[in-house]
Coordinates of C-alpha atoms (C1' of nucleotides) in Angstrom, one line a residue:
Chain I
X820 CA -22.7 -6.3 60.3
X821 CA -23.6 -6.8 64.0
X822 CA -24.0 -3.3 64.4
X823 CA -27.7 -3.5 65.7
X824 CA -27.3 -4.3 69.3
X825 CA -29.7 -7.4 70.0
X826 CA -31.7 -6.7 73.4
X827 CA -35.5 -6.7 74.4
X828 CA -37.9 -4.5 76.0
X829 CA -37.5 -4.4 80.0
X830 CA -40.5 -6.9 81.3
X831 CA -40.6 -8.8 78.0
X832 CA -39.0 -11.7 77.5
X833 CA -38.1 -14.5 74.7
X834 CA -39.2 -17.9 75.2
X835 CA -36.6 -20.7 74.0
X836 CA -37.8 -23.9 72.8
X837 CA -36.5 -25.3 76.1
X838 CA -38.7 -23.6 78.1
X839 CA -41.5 -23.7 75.6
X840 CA -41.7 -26.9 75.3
X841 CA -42.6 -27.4 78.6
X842 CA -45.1 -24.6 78.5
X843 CA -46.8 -26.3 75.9
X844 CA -47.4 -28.9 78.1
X845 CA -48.9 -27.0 80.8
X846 CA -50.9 -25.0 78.4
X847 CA -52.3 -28.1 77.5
X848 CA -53.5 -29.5 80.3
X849 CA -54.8 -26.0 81.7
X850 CA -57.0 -26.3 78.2
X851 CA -57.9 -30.0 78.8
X852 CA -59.0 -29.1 82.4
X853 CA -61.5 -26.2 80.7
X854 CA -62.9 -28.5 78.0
X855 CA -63.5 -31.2 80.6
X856 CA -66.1 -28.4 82.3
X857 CA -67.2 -27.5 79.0
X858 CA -65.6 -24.2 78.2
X859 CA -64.9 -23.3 74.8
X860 CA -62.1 -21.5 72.8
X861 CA -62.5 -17.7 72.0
X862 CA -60.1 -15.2 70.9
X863 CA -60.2 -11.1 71.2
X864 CA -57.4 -8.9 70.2
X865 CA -54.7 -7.2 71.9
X866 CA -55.5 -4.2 71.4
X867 CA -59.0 -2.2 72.3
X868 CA -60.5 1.7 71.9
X869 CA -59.6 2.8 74.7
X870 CA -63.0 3.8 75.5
X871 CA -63.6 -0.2 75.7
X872 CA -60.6 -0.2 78.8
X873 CA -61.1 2.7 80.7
X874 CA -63.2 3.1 83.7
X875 CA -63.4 -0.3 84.2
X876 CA -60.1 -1.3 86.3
X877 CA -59.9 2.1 88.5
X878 CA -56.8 4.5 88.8
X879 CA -54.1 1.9 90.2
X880 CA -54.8 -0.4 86.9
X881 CA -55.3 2.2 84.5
X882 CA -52.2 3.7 84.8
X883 CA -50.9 0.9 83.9
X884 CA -52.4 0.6 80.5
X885 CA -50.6 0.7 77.1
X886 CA -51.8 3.3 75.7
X887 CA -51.4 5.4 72.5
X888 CA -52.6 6.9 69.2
X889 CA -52.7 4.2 66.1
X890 CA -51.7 5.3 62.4
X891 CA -55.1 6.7 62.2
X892 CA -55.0 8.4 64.9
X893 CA -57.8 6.0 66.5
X894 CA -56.7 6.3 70.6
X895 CA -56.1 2.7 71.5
X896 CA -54.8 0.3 74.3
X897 CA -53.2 -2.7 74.4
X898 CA -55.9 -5.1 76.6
X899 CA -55.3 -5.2 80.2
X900 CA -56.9 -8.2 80.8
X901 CA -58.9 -11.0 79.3
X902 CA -62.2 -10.3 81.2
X903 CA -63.0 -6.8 79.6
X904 CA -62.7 -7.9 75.9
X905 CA -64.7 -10.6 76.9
X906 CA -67.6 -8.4 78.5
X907 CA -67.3 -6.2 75.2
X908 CA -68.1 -9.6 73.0
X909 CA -70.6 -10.5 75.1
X910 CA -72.4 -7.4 75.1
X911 CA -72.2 -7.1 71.2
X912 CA -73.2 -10.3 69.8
X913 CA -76.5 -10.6 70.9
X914 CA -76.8 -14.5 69.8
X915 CA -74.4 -15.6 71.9
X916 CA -76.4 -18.7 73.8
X917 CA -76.2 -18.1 77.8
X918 CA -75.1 -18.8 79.9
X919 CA -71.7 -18.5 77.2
X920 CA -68.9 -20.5 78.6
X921 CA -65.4 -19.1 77.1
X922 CA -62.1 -19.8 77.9
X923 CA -59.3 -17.5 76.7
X924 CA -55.7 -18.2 76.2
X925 CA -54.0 -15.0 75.0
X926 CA -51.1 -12.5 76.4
X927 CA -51.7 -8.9 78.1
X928 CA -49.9 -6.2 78.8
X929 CA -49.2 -4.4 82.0
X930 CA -47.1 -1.0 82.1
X931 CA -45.8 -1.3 85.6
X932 CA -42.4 -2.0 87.0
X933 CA -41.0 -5.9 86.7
X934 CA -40.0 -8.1 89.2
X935 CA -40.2 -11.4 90.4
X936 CA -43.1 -12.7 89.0
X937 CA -43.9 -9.7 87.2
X938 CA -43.6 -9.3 83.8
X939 CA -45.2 -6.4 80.9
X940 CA -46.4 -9.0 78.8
X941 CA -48.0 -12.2 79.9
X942 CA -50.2 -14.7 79.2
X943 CA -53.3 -15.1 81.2
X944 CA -56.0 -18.3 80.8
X945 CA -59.3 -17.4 81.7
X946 CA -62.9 -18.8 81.8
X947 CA -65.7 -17.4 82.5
X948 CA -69.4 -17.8 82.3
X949 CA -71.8 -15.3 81.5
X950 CA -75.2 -14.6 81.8
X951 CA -75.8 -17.0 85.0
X952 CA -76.2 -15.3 88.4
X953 CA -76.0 -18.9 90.0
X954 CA -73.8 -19.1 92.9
X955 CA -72.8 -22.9 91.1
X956 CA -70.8 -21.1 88.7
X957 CA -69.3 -19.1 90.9
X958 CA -68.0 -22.7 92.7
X959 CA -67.4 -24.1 89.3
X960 CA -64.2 -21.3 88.9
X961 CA -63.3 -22.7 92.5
X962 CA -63.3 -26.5 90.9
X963 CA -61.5 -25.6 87.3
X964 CA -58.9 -23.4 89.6
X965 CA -58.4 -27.1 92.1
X966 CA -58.4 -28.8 88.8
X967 CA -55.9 -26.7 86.9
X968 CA -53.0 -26.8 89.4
X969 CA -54.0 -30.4 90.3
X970 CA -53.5 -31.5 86.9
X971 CA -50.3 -29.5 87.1
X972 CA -48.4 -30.9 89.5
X973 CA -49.0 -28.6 92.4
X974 CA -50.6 -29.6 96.0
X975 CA -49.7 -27.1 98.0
X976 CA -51.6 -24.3 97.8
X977 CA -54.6 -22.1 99.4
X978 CA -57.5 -20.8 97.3
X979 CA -58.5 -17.4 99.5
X980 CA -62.3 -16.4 99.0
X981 CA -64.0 -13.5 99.6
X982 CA -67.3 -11.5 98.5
X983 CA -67.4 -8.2 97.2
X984 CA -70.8 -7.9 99.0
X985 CA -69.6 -8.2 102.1
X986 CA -66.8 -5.6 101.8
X987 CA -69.1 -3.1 100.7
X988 CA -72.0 -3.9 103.4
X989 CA -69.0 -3.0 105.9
X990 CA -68.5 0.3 104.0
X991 CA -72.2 0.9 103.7
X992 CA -72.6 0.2 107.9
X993 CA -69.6 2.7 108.3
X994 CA -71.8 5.8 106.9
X995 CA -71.6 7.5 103.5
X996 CA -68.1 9.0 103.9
X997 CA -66.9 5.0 103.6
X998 CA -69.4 3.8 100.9
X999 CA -69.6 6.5 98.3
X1000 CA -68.8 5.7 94.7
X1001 CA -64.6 6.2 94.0
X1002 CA -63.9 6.3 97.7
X1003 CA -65.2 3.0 98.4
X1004 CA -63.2 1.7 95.4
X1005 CA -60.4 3.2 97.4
X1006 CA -61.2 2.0 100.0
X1007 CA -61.4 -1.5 98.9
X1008 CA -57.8 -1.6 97.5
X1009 CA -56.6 -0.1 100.6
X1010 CA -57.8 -2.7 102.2
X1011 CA -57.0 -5.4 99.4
X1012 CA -53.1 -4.2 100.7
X1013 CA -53.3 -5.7 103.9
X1014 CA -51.6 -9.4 103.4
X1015 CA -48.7 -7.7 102.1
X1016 CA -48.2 -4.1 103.5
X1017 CA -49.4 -5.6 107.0
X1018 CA -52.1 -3.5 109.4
X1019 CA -50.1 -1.0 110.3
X1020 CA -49.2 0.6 106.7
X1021 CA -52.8 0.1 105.9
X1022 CA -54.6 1.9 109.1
X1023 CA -52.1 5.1 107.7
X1024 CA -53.2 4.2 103.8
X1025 CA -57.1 4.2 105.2
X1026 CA -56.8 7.6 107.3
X1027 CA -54.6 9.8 104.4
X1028 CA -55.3 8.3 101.4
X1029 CA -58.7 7.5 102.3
X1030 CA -59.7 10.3 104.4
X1031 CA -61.3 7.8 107.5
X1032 CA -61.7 8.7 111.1
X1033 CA -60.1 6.9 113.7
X1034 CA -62.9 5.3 114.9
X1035 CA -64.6 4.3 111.3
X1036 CA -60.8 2.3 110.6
X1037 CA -61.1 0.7 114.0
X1038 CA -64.6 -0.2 112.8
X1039 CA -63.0 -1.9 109.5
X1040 CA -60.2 -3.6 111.9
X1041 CA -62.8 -5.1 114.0
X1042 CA -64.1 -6.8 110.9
X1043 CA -61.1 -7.9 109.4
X1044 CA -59.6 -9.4 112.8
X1045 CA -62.5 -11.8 112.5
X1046 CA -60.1 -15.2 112.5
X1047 CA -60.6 -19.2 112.9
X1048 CA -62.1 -21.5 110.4
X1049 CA -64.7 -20.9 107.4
X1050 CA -67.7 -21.6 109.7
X1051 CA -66.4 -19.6 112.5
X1052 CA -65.5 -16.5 110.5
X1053 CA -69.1 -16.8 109.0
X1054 CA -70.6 -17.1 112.4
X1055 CA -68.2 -14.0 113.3
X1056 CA -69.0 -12.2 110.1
X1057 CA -72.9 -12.4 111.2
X1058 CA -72.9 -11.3 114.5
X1059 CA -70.9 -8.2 113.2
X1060 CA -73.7 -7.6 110.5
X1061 CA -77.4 -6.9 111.1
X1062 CA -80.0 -9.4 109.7
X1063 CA -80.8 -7.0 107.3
X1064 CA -77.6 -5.0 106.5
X1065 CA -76.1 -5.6 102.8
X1066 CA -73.3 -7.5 104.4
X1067 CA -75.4 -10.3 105.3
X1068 CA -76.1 -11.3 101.7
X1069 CA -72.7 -11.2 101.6
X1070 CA -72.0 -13.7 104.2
X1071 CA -74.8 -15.5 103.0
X1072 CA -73.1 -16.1 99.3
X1073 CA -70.0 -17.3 100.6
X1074 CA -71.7 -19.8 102.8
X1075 CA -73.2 -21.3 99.9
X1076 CA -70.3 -21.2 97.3
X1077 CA -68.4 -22.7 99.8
X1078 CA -70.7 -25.6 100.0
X1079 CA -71.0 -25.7 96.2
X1080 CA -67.1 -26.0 95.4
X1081 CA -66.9 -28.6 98.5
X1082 CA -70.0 -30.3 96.5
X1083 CA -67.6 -30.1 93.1
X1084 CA -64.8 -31.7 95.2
X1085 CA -62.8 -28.7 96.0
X1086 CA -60.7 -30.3 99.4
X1087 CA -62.2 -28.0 102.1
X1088 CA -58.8 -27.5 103.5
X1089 CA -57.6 -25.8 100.7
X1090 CA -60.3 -23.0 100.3
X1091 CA -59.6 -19.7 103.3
X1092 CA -62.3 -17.1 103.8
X1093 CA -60.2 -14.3 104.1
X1094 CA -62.4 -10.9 104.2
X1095 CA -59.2 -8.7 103.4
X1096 CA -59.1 -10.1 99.6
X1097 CA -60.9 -7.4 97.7
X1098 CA -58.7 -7.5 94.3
X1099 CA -57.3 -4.2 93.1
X1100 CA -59.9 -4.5 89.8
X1101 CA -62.9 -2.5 90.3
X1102 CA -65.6 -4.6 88.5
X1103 CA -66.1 -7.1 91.0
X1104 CA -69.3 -7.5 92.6
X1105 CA -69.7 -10.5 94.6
X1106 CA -67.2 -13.5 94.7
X1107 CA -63.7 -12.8 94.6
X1108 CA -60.7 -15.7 95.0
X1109 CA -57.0 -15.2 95.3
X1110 CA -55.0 -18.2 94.6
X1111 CA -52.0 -19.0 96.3
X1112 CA -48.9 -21.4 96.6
X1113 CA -47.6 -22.1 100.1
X1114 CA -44.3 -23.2 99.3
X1115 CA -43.5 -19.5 98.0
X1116 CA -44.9 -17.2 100.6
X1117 CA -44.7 -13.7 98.8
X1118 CA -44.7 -15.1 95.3
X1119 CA -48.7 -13.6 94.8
X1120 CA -51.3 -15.3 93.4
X1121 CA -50.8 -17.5 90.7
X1122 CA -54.8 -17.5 89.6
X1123 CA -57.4 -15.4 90.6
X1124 CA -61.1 -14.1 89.6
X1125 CA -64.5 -13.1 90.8
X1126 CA -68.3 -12.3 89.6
X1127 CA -68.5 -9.4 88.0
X1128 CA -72.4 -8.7 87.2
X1129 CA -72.1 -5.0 85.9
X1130 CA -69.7 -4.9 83.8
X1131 CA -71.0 -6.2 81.0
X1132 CA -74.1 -4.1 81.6
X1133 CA -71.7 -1.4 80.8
X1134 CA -71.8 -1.7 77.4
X1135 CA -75.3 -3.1 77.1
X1136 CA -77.7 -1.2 79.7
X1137 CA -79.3 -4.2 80.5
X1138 CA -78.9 -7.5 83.6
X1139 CA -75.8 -9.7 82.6
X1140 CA -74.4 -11.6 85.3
X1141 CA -70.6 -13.1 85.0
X1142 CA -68.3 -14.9 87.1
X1143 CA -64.8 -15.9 86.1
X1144 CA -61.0 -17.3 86.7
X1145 CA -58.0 -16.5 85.2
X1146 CA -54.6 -18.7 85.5
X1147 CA -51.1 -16.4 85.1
X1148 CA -50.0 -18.7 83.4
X1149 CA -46.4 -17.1 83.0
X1150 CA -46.4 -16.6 86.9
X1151 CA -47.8 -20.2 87.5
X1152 CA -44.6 -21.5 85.2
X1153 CA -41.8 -19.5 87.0
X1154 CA -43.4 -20.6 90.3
X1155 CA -43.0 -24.3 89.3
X1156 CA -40.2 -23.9 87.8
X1157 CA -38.6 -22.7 91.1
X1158 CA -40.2 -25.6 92.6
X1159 CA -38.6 -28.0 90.3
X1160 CA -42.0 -29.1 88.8
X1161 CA -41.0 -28.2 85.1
X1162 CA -39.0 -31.1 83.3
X1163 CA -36.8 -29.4 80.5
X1164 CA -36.8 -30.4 77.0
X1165 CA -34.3 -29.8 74.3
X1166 CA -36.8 -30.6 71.2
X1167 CA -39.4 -32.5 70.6
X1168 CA -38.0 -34.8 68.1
X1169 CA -37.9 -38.1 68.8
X1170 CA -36.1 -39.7 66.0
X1171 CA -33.1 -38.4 63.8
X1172 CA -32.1 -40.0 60.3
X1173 CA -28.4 -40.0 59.6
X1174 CA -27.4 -40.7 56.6
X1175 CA -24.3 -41.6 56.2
X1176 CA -23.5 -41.0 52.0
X1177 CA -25.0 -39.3 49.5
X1178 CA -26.4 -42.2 48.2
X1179 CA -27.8 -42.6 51.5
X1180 CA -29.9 -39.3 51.2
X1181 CA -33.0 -40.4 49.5
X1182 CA -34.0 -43.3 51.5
X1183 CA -33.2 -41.3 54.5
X1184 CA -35.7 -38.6 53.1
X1185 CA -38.5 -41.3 52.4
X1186 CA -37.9 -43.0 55.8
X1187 CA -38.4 -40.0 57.2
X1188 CA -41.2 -39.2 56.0
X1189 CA -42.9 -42.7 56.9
X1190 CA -41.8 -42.0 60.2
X1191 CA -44.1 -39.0 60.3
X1192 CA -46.5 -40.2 58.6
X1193 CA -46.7 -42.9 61.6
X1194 CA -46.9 -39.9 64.1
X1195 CA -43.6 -39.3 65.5
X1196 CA -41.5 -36.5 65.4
X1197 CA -38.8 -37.0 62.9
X1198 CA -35.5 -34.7 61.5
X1199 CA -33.3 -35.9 58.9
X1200 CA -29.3 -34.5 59.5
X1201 CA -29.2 -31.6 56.9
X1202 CA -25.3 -32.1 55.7
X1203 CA -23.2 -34.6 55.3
X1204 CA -20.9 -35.2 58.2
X1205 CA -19.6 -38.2 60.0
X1206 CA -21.8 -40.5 62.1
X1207 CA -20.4 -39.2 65.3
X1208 CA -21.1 -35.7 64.3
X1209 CA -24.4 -36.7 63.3
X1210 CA -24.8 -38.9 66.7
X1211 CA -23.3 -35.7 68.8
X1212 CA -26.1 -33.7 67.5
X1213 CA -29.2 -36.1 68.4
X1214 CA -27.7 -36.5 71.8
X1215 CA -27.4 -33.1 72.6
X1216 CA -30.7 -32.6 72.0
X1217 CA -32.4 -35.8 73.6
X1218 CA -33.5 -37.1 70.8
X1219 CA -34.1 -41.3 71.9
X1220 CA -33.7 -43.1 68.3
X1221 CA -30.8 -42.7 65.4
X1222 CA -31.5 -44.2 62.5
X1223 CA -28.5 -44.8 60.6
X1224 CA -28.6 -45.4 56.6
X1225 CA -24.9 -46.3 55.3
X1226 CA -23.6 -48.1 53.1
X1227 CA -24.0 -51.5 54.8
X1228 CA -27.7 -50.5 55.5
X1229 CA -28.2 -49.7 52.3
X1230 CA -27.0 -53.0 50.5
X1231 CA -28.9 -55.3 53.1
X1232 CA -32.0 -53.4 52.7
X1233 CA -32.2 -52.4 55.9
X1234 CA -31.7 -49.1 58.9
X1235 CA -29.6 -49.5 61.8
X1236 CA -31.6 -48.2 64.5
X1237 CA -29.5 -47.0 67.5
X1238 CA -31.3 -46.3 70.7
X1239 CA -29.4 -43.6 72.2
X1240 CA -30.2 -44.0 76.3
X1241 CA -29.7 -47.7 75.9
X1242 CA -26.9 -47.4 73.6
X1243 CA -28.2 -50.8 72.0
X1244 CA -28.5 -50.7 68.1
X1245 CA -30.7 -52.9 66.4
X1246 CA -31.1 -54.1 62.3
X1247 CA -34.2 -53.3 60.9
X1248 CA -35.8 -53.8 57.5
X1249 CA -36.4 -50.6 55.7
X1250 CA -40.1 -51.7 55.5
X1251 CA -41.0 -52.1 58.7
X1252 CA -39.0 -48.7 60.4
X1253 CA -42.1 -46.7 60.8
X1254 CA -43.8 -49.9 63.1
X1255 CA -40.7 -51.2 64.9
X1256 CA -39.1 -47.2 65.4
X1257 CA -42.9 -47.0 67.2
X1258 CA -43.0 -49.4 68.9
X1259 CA -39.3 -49.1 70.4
X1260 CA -40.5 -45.5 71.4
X1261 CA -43.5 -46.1 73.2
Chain H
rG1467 C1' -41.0 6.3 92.2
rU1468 C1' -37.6 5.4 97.3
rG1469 C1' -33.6 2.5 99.6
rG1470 C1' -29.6 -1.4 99.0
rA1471 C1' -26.5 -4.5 95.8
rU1472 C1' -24.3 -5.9 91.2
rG1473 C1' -22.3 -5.1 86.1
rU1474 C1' -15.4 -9.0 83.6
rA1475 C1' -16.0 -14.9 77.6
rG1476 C1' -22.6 -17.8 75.5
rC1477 C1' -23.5 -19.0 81.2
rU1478 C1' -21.6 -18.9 86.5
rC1479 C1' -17.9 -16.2 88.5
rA1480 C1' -12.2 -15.1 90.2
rG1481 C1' -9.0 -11.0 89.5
rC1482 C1' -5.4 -9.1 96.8
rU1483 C1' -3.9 -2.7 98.8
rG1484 C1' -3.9 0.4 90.5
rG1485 C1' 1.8 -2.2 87.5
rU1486 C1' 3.6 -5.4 81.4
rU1487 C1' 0.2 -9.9 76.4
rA1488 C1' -7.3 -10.3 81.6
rG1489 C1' -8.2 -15.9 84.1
rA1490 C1' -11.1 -20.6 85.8
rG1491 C1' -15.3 -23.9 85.5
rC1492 C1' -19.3 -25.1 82.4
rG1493 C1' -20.8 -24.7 77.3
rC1494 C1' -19.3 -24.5 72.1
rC1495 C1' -15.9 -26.2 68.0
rA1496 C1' -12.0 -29.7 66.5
rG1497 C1' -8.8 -34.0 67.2
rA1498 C1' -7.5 -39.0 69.9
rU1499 C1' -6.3 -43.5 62.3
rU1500 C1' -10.9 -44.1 57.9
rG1501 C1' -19.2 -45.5 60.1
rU1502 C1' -20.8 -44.7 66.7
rG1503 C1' -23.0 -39.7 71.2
rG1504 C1' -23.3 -39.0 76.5
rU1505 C1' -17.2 -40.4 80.3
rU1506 C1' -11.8 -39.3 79.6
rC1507 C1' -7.5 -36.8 77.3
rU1508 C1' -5.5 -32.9 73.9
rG1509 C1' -6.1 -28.5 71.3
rG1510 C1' -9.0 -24.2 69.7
rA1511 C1' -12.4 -20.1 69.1
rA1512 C1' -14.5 -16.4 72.0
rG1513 C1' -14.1 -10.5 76.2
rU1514 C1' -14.7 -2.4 73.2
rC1515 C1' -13.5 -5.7 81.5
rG1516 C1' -21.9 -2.2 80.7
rG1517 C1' -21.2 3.0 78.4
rG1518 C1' -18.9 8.0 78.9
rG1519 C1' -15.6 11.3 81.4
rG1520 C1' -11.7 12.2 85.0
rU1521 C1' -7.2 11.2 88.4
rU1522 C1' -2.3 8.8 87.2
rC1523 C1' 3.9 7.5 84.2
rA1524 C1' 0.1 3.4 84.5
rA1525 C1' -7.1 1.7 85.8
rG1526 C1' -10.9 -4.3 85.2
rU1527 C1' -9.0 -2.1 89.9
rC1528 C1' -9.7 4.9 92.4
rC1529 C1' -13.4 9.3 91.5
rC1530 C1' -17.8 11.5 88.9
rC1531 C1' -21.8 10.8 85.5
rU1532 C1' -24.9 7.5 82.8
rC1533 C1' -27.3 3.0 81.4
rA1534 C1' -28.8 -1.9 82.7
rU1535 C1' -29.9 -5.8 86.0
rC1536 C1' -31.1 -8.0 90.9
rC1537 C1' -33.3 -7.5 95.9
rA1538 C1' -36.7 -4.8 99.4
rC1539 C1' -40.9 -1.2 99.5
rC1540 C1' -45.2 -0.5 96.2
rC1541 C1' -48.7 -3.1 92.9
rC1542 C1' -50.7 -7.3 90.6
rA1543 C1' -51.6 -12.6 87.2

RNA sequence: GUGGAUGUAGCUCAGCUGGUUAGAGCGCCAGAUUGUGGUUCUGGAAGUCGGGGGUUCAAGUCCCCUCAUCCACCCCA
């Protein structure tokens, strides 16, 4: 008895119908904002060979993988991420119809320290579409990621874009040093650090942990200090390039997505070029967007993505192009939560029967039921207890109609229906409860 | 992992320089005449004072260790 200590796993956490209720809700409109642009359901498992994970991240993620040895010994991890499973089902059904437009809703796990914002296990909402190298998908993520936090609630907020290509043309125009293999991966999250550990700790990141001269990180610096608007870090961004250096194509990308999502009716003000967003993940190879809320400066993004054309080739040897977006959604809902956007409920009933006797039990069972049957949310009181018990309990859990079968009812034929944020009670004919219970409602 | 802070009732916290049976607000339960919630009033339940060790006649209060949580750095959704 009670000797078991009740507690959960640091960065876990339990969600109470009070808070699930809500995040019902905003699942649901994440998932009616994917079905709108045609995405469909798909489901992977948690867990992975390992072999499926690894290498595709780089060494920050990976160390942050669940990992671990199943009853058979089979060495397995927990997933990561959404996109990996999704590149390992799309390289191994080969009748998938491209381009293959998924969306995901499903938890992962991360084995890094918690904070604010940062949890172990989470749930992440992705869509993606594979097998298109058109820059129009790449704009469509832009669009769904507007749409999402649109149909959310939220205004306030910056979608940062950026292109793989045209961090790595840098790299390749700094010399071999800079734009070999795992270094440049290096590289790149160093670099990816620089909104939140600021130049300064980044400059000291590039020349020890990266192994750059002075000169080559003053070459990098020159590049990122490119500021002003979309058009006139563009305009920056090409004079810095050559015509012909990789960088350009880079430049050239972004341009064009930029028109795309603009063309989808993404507001122009809310989309950044910002060439230090690199994302920490290693399998990005071309667009790459960061999603931000400016009411919590610091908070990190709250939805974020990029094309990733190799990864699937990975697995299968051969071309298969992929963009995609992925909502945190847990991270998205404590954001908006501390921004007052969530609206608590107790429970999702709407109507409680109280009977009042014994006698009163079976109608109140069969009303019940009608009342469901008519699509509303209904709970019968289990015990018998006085009305004002009975009330107490609807009340404390907002539940808007009582309906009240006593003796009186009973011998009239009828329910007294008791609107509880009104306070006005009503007679109604057991017959027609299920229409006039409805209609009261709403 | 590094630095700082905090751990007292389900929640938020008070408890002065160590001194008898550890408090408040909220919440919860019950009652204020027999079938009417949310307001009010009355009453009630509930705490190994995070855990372990030490100092002392005496420790929630001081010291040491440990665990946990929060904030910053770091990293990301």
């Amino acid at each position: 008895m009670g000797a078991i200590e009740p507690r959960i796993l640091k960065g876990f956490r339990d969600c109470l119908p009070q808070q699930m209720i809500a995040r019902q809700r905003m699942l649901r409109a994440i998932e009616g904002v994917f079905e709108r642009y045609g995405f469909s359901p798909l489901q992977t498992p948690a867990l992975e060979y390992s072999d499926i994970l690894l290498g595709k991240y780089g060494d920050d993620a990976e160390r942050m993988l669940y990992r671990f040895a199943d009853k058979g010994g089979r060495d397995v991890c927990l997933r990561y991420d959404l996109t990996v499973p999704l590149a390992r089902v799309a390289a191994q059904y080969g009748n998938l119809p491209m381009p293959f437009r998924p969306y995901q809703i499903g938890p992962v796990w991360r084995a890094e320290k918690p904070g604010r914002g940062r949890y172990r296990e989470f749930l992440q909402c992705d869509v993606d579409i594979v097998g298109s190298p058109s820059l129009l998908a790449d704009a469509e993520c832009m669009a769904v990621d507007n749409d999402v936090l649109s149909a959310l609630g939220v205004t306030n907020f910056t979608i940062k874009l950026n292109n793989r290509k045209v961090l790595t043309g840098l790299l390749e125009s700094l010399g071999p040093a800079a734009s070999s293999g795992e270094n440049a991966n290096g590289i790149l999250r160093t670099i990816d650090k620089l909104p939140a550990a600021g130049e300064k700790a980044v400059r000291r990141l590039l020349a020890t942990d990266n192994g750059l001269d002075q000169s080559t990180i003053g070459r990098i610096f020159e590049f990122l200090g490119i500021e002003g608007s979309n058009e006139q870090m563009l305009a920056g961004a090409r004079r810095f390039f050559g015509p012909s250096e990789a960088g350009a194509e880079g430049i050239s990308e972004l341009s064009d997505v930029l028109a795309r999502a603009a063309g989808l009716g993404v507001p122009e003000d809310r989309v950044r070029i910002d060439f230090s967003i690199a994302r920490g993940l290693d399998y990005y190879t071309g667009s790459v967007f960061e999603t931000f809320l400016l009411d919590l400066p610091g908070f990190g993004s709250v939805m974020s993505g990029g094309r990733y054309d190799d990864l699937i080739s990975m697995f299968v040897g051969r071309e298969m192009p992929a963009v995609g977006i992925s909502v945190g959604v847990d991270r998205l809902f404590s954001a908006m939560a501390e921004l007052g956007l969530i609206k608590p409920s107790k429970s999702v009933t709407r109507v409680l029967v109280a009977p009042m006797s014994t006698e009163a039990v079976r109608p109140a069972l069969e009303s019940a039921s009608r009342m469901r049957a008519a699509g509303r949310a209904t709970e019968v009181y289990l015990e018998q207890a006085k009305l004002k018990k009975q009330l107490k309990y609807a009340d404390q859990r907002g539940i808007e109609a009582v309906v009240i079968l006593g003796a009186d009812e009973l011998a009239a034929g009828e329910a007294t229906v008791r609107l509880m944020t009104e306070g006005e009670q009503i007679q109604v004919p057991l017959g027609d409860l299920p229409a006039r219970v409805a209609s009261l409602l709403g």
